[in-house]
PDB file of C-alpha atoms in Angstrom:
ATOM      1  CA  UNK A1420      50.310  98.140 -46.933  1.00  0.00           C
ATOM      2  CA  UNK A1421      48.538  95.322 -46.230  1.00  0.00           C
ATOM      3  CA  UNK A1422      51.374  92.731 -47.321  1.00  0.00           C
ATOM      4  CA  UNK A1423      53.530  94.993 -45.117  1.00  0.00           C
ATOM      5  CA  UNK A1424      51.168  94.557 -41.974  1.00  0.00           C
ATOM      6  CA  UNK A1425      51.193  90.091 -42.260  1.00  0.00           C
ATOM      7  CA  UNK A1426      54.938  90.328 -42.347  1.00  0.00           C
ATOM      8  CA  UNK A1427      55.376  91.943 -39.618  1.00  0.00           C
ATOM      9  CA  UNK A1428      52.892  89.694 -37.700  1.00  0.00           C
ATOM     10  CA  UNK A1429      54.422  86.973 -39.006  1.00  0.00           C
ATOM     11  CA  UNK A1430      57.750  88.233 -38.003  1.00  0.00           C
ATOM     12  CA  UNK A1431      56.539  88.825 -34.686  1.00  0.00           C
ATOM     13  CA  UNK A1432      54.521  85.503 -33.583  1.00  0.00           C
ATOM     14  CA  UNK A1433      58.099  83.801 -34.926  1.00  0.00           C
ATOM     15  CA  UNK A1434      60.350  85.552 -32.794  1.00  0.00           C
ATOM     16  CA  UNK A1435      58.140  85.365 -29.909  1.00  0.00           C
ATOM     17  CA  UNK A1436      57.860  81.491 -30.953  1.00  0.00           C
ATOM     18  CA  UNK A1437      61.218  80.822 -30.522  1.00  0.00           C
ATOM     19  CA  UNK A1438      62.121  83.206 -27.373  1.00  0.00           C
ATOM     20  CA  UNK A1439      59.558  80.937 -25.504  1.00  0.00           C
ATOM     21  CA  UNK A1440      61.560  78.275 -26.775  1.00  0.00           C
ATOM     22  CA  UNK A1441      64.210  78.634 -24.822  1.00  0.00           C
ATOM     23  CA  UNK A1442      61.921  79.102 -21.589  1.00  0.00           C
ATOM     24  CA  UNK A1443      61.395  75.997 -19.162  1.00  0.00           C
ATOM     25  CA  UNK A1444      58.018  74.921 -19.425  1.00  0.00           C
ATOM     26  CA  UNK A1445      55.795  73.561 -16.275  1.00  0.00           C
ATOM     27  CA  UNK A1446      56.840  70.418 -14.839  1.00  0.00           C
ATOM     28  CA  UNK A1447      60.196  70.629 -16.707  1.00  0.00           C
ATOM     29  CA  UNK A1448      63.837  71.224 -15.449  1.00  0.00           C
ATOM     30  CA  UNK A1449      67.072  71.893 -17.293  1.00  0.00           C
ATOM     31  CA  UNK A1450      70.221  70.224 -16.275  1.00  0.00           C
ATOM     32  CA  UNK A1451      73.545  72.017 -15.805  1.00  0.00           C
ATOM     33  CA  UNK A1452      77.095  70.228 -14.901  1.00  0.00           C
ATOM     34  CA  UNK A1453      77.454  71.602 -11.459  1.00  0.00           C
ATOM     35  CA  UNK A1454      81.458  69.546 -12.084  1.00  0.00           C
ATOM     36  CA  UNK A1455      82.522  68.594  -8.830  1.00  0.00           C
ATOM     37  CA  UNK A1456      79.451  69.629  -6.870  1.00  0.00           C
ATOM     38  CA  UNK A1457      76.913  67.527  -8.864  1.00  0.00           C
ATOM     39  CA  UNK A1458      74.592  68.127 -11.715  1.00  0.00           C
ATOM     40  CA  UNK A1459      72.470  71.279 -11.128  1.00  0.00           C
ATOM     41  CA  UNK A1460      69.112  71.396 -11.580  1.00  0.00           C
ATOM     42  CA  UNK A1461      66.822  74.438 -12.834  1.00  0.00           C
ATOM     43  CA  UNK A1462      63.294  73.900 -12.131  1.00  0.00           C
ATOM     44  CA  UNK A1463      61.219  77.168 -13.059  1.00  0.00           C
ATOM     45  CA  UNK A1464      58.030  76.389 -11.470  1.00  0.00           C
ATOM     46  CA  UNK A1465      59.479  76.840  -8.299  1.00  0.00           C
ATOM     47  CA  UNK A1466      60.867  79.895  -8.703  1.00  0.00           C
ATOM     48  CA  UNK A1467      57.258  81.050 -10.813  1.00  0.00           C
ATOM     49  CA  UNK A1468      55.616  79.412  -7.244  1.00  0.00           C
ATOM     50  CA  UNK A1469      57.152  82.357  -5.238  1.00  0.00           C
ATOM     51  CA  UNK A1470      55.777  84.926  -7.552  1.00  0.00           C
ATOM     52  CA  UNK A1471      58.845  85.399  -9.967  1.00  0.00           C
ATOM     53  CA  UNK A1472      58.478  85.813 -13.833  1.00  0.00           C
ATOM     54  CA  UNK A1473      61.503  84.859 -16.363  1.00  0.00           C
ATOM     55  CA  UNK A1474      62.056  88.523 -16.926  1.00  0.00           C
ATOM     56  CA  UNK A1475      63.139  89.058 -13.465  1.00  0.00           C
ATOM     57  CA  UNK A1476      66.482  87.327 -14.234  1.00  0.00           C
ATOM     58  CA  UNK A1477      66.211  87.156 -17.867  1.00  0.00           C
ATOM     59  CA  UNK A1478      65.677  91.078 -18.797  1.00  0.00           C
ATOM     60  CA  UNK A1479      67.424  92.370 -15.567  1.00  0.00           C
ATOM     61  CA  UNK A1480      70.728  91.282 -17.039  1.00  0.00           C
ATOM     62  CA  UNK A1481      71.286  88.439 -14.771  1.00  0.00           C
ATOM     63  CA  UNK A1482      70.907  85.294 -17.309  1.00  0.00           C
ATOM     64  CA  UNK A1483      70.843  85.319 -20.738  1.00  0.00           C
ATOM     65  CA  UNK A1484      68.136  83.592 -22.498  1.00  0.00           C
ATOM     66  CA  UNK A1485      69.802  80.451 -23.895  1.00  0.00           C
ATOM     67  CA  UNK A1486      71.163  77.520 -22.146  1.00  0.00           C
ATOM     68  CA  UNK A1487      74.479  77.778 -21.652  1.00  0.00           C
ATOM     69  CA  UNK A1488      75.238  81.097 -23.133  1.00  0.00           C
ATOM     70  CA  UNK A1489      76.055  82.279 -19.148  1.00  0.00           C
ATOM     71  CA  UNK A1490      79.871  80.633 -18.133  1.00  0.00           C
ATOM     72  CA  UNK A1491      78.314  80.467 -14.395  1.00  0.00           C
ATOM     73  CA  UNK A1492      81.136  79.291 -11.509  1.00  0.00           C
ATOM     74  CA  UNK A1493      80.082  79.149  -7.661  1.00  0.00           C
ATOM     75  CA  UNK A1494      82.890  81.997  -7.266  1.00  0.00           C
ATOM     76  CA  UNK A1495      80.673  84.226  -9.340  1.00  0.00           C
ATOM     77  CA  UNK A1496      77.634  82.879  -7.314  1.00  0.00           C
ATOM     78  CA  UNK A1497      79.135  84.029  -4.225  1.00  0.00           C
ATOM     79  CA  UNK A1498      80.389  87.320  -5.348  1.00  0.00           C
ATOM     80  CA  UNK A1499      76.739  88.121  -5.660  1.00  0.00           C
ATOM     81  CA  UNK A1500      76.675  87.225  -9.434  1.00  0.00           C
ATOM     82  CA  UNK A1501      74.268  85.089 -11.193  1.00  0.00           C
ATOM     83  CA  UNK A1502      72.265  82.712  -8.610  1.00  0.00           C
ATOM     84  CA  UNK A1503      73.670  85.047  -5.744  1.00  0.00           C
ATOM     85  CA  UNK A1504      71.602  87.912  -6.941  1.00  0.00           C
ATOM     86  CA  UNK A1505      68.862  86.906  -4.777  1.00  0.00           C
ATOM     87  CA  UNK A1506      70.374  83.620  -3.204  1.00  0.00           C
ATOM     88  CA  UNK A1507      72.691  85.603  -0.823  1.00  0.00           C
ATOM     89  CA  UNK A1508      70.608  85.015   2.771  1.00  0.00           C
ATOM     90  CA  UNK A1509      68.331  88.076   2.885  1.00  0.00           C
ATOM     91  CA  UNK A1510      65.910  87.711  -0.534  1.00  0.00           C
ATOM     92  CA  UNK A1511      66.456  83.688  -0.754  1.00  0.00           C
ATOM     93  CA  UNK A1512      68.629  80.845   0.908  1.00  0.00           C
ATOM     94  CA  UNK A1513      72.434  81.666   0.869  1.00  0.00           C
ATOM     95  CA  UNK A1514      74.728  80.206  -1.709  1.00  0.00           C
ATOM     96  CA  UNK A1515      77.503  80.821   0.680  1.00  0.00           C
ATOM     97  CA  UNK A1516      75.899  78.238   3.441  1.00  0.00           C
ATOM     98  CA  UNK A1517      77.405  74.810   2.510  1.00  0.00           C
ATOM     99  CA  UNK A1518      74.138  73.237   4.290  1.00  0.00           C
ATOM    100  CA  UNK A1519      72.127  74.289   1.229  1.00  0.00           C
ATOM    101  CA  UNK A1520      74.631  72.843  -1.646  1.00  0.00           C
ATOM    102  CA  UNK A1521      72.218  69.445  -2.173  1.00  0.00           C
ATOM    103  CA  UNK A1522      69.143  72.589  -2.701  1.00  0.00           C
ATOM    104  CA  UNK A1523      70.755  73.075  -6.392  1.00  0.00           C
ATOM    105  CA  UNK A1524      73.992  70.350  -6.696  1.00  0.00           C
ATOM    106  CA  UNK A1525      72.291  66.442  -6.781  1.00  0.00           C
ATOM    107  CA  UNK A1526      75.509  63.932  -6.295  1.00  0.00           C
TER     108      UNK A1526
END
């Protein structure tokens, strides 16, 4: 029982392990190709600053975990998808707005 017990701990702490490793830690960013528009760029602590938690997108359904796994286009964005979720004018800055593009896209 015992043996049991440790290897499910140890099961555990490793798949919590490498969830987090996925996760963007503080002070870091992750790059996307934004194509035309310009590289976007993901930083988390901004998002954590206004009192949001990965889960929010992460276990709502939004995003999945790993980089890349998401094939995210500024149509989808728009439709309310993705990003647009919350940036869609009333919970965060509008997507739609093409005054806010250099917020995410850097040329």
């Amino acid at each position: 029982m015992k043996k049991f017990f440790v290897m499910v701990l140890a099961v555990a702490v490793t798949l919590a392990l490498s969830i987090s490793a996925f996760a963007v830690p503080s002070g870091k960013t992750v790059e996307f190709d934004g194509k035309g528009g310009g590289k976007v760029v993901f930083d988390g602590k901004i998002h954590a600053d206004k009192g949001l938690k990965c889960a929010d997108c992460h276990s709502s359904g939004l995003f999945k975990m790993k980089k890349g796994a998401d094939a995210i286009t500024m149509k989808d964005i728009q439709e309310g998808k993705f990003c647009g979720a919350c940036h869609n004018g009333t919970k965060a800055y509008s997507a739609k707005d093409e005054a806010n593009c250099g917020k995410c896209h850097q040329k």
